[in-house]
Short mmCIF file of C-alpha atoms in Angstrom, two decimals:
data_model
loop_
_atom_site.label_atom_id
_atom_site.label_comp_id
_atom_site.label_asym_id
_atom_site.label_seq_id
_atom_site.Cartn_x
_atom_site.Cartn_y
_atom_site.Cartn_z
CA MET A 106 -17.44 50.50 28.04
CA HIS A 107 -16.73 50.88 24.30
CA ILE A 108 -19.40 48.38 23.32
CA MET A 109 -18.66 47.76 19.66
CA GLU A 110 -20.81 48.63 16.69
CA GLY A 111 -23.70 46.25 16.10
CA PHE A 112 -23.24 44.37 19.38
CA LEU A 113 -26.40 45.66 21.09
CA PRO A 114 -29.90 44.89 19.78
CA LEU A 115 -31.47 47.94 18.11
CA GLN A 116 -34.12 48.44 20.79
CA TRP A 117 -31.47 48.73 23.49
CA CYS A 118 -29.53 51.24 21.37
CA PHE A 119 -32.67 53.43 21.33
CA VAL A 120 -33.23 53.02 25.06
CA TRP A 121 -29.70 54.20 25.95
CA TRP A 122 -29.91 57.10 23.49
CA ILE A 123 -33.21 58.22 25.05
CA ILE A 124 -31.51 58.26 28.46
CA ALA A 125 -28.36 59.96 27.22
CA LEU A 126 -29.81 62.80 25.16
CA PRO A 127 -31.44 64.88 27.95
CA CYS A 128 -28.21 64.65 29.96
CA LEU A 129 -26.20 65.72 26.95
CA ILE A 130 -28.47 68.68 26.23
CA PHE A 131 -28.30 69.86 29.84
CA GLY A 132 -24.52 69.42 29.75
CA ILE A 133 -24.25 71.68 26.70
CA TYR A 134 -26.28 74.30 28.55
CA ARG A 135 -24.00 74.05 31.59
CA LEU A 136 -20.89 74.21 29.42
CA LYS A 137 -22.07 77.38 27.72
CA LYS A 138 -22.67 78.99 31.12
CA ILE A 139 -19.17 78.11 32.33
CA VAL A 140 -17.48 79.37 29.16
CA ASP A 141 -19.48 82.61 29.14
CA ALA A 142 -18.72 83.27 32.80
CA ASP A 143 -14.99 82.50 32.76
CA ARG A 144 -13.04 82.14 29.53
CA GLU A 145 -9.91 81.33 31.52
CA ALA A 146 -11.48 78.01 32.44
CA LEU A 147 -11.00 76.84 28.84
CA PRO A 148 -7.39 75.60 29.30
CA LEU A 149 -8.45 73.51 32.29
CA LEU A 150 -11.41 72.21 30.29
CA GLY A 151 -8.96 71.24 27.55
CA VAL A 152 -6.66 69.48 29.99
CA THR A 153 -9.43 67.45 31.58
CA GLY A 154 -10.84 66.56 28.14
CA GLY A 155 -7.39 65.55 26.95
CA PHE A 156 -6.99 63.13 29.84
CA ILE A 157 -10.35 61.55 29.06
CA PHE A 158 -9.38 61.07 25.42
CA ILE A 159 -5.89 59.73 26.09
CA LEU A 160 -6.70 57.42 29.01
CA SER A 161 -9.87 55.99 27.46
CA SER A 162 -7.96 55.29 24.23
CA LEU A 163 -5.50 52.98 26.01
CA LYS A 164 -6.91 49.60 25.06
CA LEU A 165 -5.36 46.99 27.33
CA PRO A 166 -6.01 43.27 26.71
CA SER A 167 -7.58 41.44 29.65
CA VAL A 168 -6.68 37.95 30.83
CA THR A 169 -10.37 37.11 30.47
CA GLY A 170 -10.31 37.78 26.72
CA SER A 171 -11.88 41.22 26.88
CA CYS A 172 -10.24 44.64 26.89
CA SER A 173 -9.99 47.20 29.67
CA HIS A 174 -8.85 50.80 29.96
CA PRO A 175 -9.02 53.78 32.26
CA THR A 176 -11.75 56.38 31.66
CA GLY A 177 -10.19 59.61 32.94
CA THR A 178 -13.56 61.16 33.78
CA GLY A 179 -12.93 61.85 37.47
CA LEU A 180 -10.80 64.97 36.98
CA SER A 181 -13.38 66.65 34.76
CA THR A 182 -16.16 65.64 37.16
CA ILE A 183 -14.40 67.35 40.05
CA CYS A 184 -13.60 70.53 38.14
CA PHE A 185 -16.75 70.96 36.01
CA GLY A 186 -19.37 68.53 37.26
CA PRO A 187 -20.97 65.42 35.70
CA TRP A 188 -23.07 67.15 33.04
CA ILE A 189 -20.23 68.98 31.34
CA THR A 190 -18.21 65.77 31.58
CA SER A 191 -20.97 64.03 29.62
CA VAL A 192 -20.47 66.51 26.75
CA ILE A 193 -16.71 65.95 26.76
CA CYS A 194 -17.24 62.18 26.78
CA ALA A 195 -19.71 62.40 23.89
CA ILE A 196 -17.07 64.19 21.78
CA VAL A 197 -14.36 61.73 22.83
CA LEU A 198 -16.53 58.64 22.15
CA LEU A 199 -17.57 60.02 18.76
CA PHE A 200 -13.97 60.52 17.65
CA GLN A 201 -12.92 57.13 19.02
CA SER A 202 -15.73 55.33 17.21
CA LEU A 203 -14.97 57.08 13.90
CA PHE A 204 -11.17 57.02 13.92
CA LEU A 205 -9.99 54.38 16.42
CA ALA A 206 -12.66 51.71 16.03
CA HIS A 207 -13.42 51.95 19.75
CA GLY A 208 -17.16 51.53 20.22
CA GLY A 209 -19.66 52.45 17.52
CA LEU A 210 -22.23 54.99 16.43
CA SER A 211 -25.26 52.83 17.20
CA THR A 212 -23.85 52.01 20.65
CA LEU A 213 -22.70 55.56 21.34
CA GLY A 214 -25.72 56.20 23.58
CA ALA A 215 -24.96 53.13 25.71
CA ASN A 216 -21.25 54.00 25.94
CA LEU A 217 -22.12 57.59 26.87
CA VAL A 218 -24.47 56.44 29.65
CA SER A 219 -21.77 54.25 31.20
CA MET A 220 -18.68 56.42 30.75
CA GLY A 221 -20.13 59.91 30.50
CA ILE A 222 -23.14 59.83 32.82
CA VAL A 223 -23.24 57.08 35.47
CA GLY A 224 -19.50 57.01 36.20
CA PRO A 225 -19.26 60.81 36.59
CA LEU A 226 -22.48 60.96 38.63
CA VAL A 227 -21.12 58.39 41.12
CA GLY A 228 -17.80 60.24 41.25
CA TYR A 229 -19.59 63.55 41.76
CA GLY A 230 -21.61 62.10 44.62
CA VAL A 231 -18.39 61.02 46.34
CA TYR A 232 -16.85 64.44 45.68
CA ARG A 233 -19.79 66.34 47.16
CA ALA A 234 -19.87 64.04 50.19
CA LEU A 235 -16.16 64.58 50.96
CA ARG A 236 -15.50 68.08 49.62
CA ASP A 237 -16.16 69.98 52.85
CA THR A 238 -14.95 67.35 55.27
CA ARG A 239 -11.51 66.81 56.81
CA VAL A 240 -10.72 64.06 54.33
CA ASN A 241 -7.49 64.84 52.48
CA MET A 242 -8.14 66.64 49.20
CA TYR A 243 -5.97 64.28 47.16
CA LEU A 244 -7.58 61.23 48.73
CA THR A 245 -10.92 62.68 47.65
CA VAL A 246 -9.64 63.07 44.09
CA PHE A 247 -8.31 59.49 44.14
CA LEU A 248 -11.65 58.07 45.32
CA VAL A 249 -13.65 60.07 42.80
CA CYS A 250 -11.50 58.99 39.84
CA ALA A 251 -11.27 55.33 40.91
CA LEU A 252 -15.00 54.94 41.61
CA ALA A 253 -16.03 56.78 38.43
CA ASP A 254 -13.94 54.26 36.53
CA LEU A 255 -15.35 51.22 38.35
CA PHE A 256 -18.97 52.28 38.02
CA THR A 257 -18.50 52.86 34.30
CA TYR A 258 -17.79 49.15 33.97
CA PHE A 259 -20.53 48.28 36.44
CA THR A 260 -22.96 50.07 34.08
CA THR A 261 -21.50 48.46 30.96
CA SER A 262 -21.98 45.05 32.58
CA LEU A 263 -25.62 45.93 33.29
CA GLU A 264 -26.15 47.11 29.71
CA LEU A 265 -24.78 43.85 28.33
CA ALA A 266 -26.72 41.77 30.84
CA LEU A 267 -30.02 43.46 29.92
CA ALA A 268 -29.35 42.85 26.24
CA TYR A 269 -28.18 39.26 26.71
CA PRO A 270 -29.73 37.67 29.82
CA ALA A 271 -28.47 34.19 30.65
CA GLU A 272 -30.72 31.21 29.99
CA VAL A 273 -30.26 30.21 33.63
CA GLY A 274 -30.41 33.05 36.12
CA GLY A 275 -31.44 35.72 33.63
CA VAL A 276 -30.12 39.27 33.89
CA ILE A 277 -28.57 38.81 37.35
CA SER A 278 -26.54 35.78 36.32
CA SER A 279 -25.42 37.52 33.13
CA PHE A 280 -24.50 40.68 35.04
CA ILE A 281 -22.31 38.70 37.48
CA LEU A 282 -20.60 37.01 34.54
CA PHE A 283 -19.80 40.27 32.75
CA MET A 284 -18.65 41.94 35.97
CA GLY A 285 -16.33 39.01 36.63
CA ILE A 286 -14.83 39.39 33.17
CA PHE A 287 -14.11 43.12 33.67
CA ALA A 288 -13.20 43.14 37.39
CA ILE A 289 -9.93 41.17 37.19
CA THR A 290 -8.17 43.92 35.26
CA GLN A 291 -10.43 46.90 35.96
CA VAL A 292 -9.96 47.06 39.75
CA PRO A 293 -6.14 47.53 39.57
CA LEU A 294 -6.58 49.90 36.59
CA ALA A 295 -9.02 52.04 38.58
CA ILE A 296 -6.53 52.28 41.45
CA VAL A 297 -3.74 53.32 39.08
CA GLU A 298 -6.02 55.86 37.41
CA GLY A 299 -6.96 57.34 40.79
CA VAL A 300 -3.29 57.75 41.75
CA VAL A 301 -2.29 59.28 38.39
CA LEU A 302 -5.14 61.81 38.32
CA ALA A 303 -4.58 62.75 41.98
CA LEU A 304 -0.98 63.59 41.01
CA VAL A 305 -2.24 65.59 38.00
CA PHE A 306 -4.61 67.49 40.26
CA LYS A 307 -1.71 68.24 42.61
CA TYR A 308 0.14 69.76 39.67
CA ILE A 309 -2.90 71.89 38.77
CA VAL A 310 -3.14 73.10 42.39
CA GLN A 311 0.46 74.28 42.18
CA LEU A 312 0.24 75.77 38.70
CA LYS A 313 -3.26 77.30 38.48
CA PRO A 314 -4.90 77.50 41.92
CA ASP A 315 -6.75 80.69 40.90
CA ILE A 316 -8.94 78.78 38.42
CA LEU A 317 -9.80 76.16 41.02
CA LEU A 318 -10.69 78.92 43.47
CA ARG A 319 -12.94 80.70 40.99
CA LEU A 320 -14.69 77.44 40.11
CA LYS A 321 -14.99 76.66 43.85
CA VAL A 322 -13.67 73.15 43.25
CA PHE A 323 -12.52 72.85 46.87
CA PRO A 324 -12.70 75.25 49.81
CA GLU A 325 -10.07 77.98 49.62
CA GLU A 326 -8.38 76.90 52.85
CA LYS A 327 -7.87 73.35 51.52
CA ILE A 328 -6.28 74.57 48.29
CA ARG A 329 -4.03 77.08 50.04
CA ALA A 330 -2.99 74.49 52.64
CA ALA A 331 -2.15 72.00 49.86
CA ARG A 332 0.02 74.62 48.12
CA SER A 333 1.91 75.48 51.29
CA GLU A 334 2.60 71.79 52.04
CA ALA A 335 4.19 71.16 48.63
#
């Protein structure tokens, strides 16, 4: 994630923008519906967006010579879904590219696909699969956040491999190489991110359960049981 300005060939920049734009447009539509229906959801939207900005701005050097960081997208994915999360990520990535030199404008589409679309979609799939089961609510949050992080870097590795296939082994060999570079630091980071955001969600459950109930984030009995156990 955060592929820097000028690193991708121009044709691949266009490809990722073409994929990202429809998702972004649909996300704006979904965001407008949420805001019109429940203005009290705005503080929670701000909190989830703030975590994405802060966590994805933490640039940690990797032992492999690259950089890694959390993404923070899991919490927004659980509360608002993957499409609204893509809008938040687009805003975050734009500000980071302009003011923090993280990523770039030409690679914004590729970075949005990895961090704002694929990662949240994988996380949302896990969330929907576990939401109505007996799996502990906080374990569900942990898995969503950790896997959304990991699949962001999975996608970034694929984007880089497609742009720069290896002379021997082609795209597959290049993909394995890039994944190996990221995985050493990203796996423990994803675990830490999952734990941190599960704790944040626990705080939200205690502080503002009414918003979670109105948004139908989890079944009412799960939220009320979690509050009574605290």
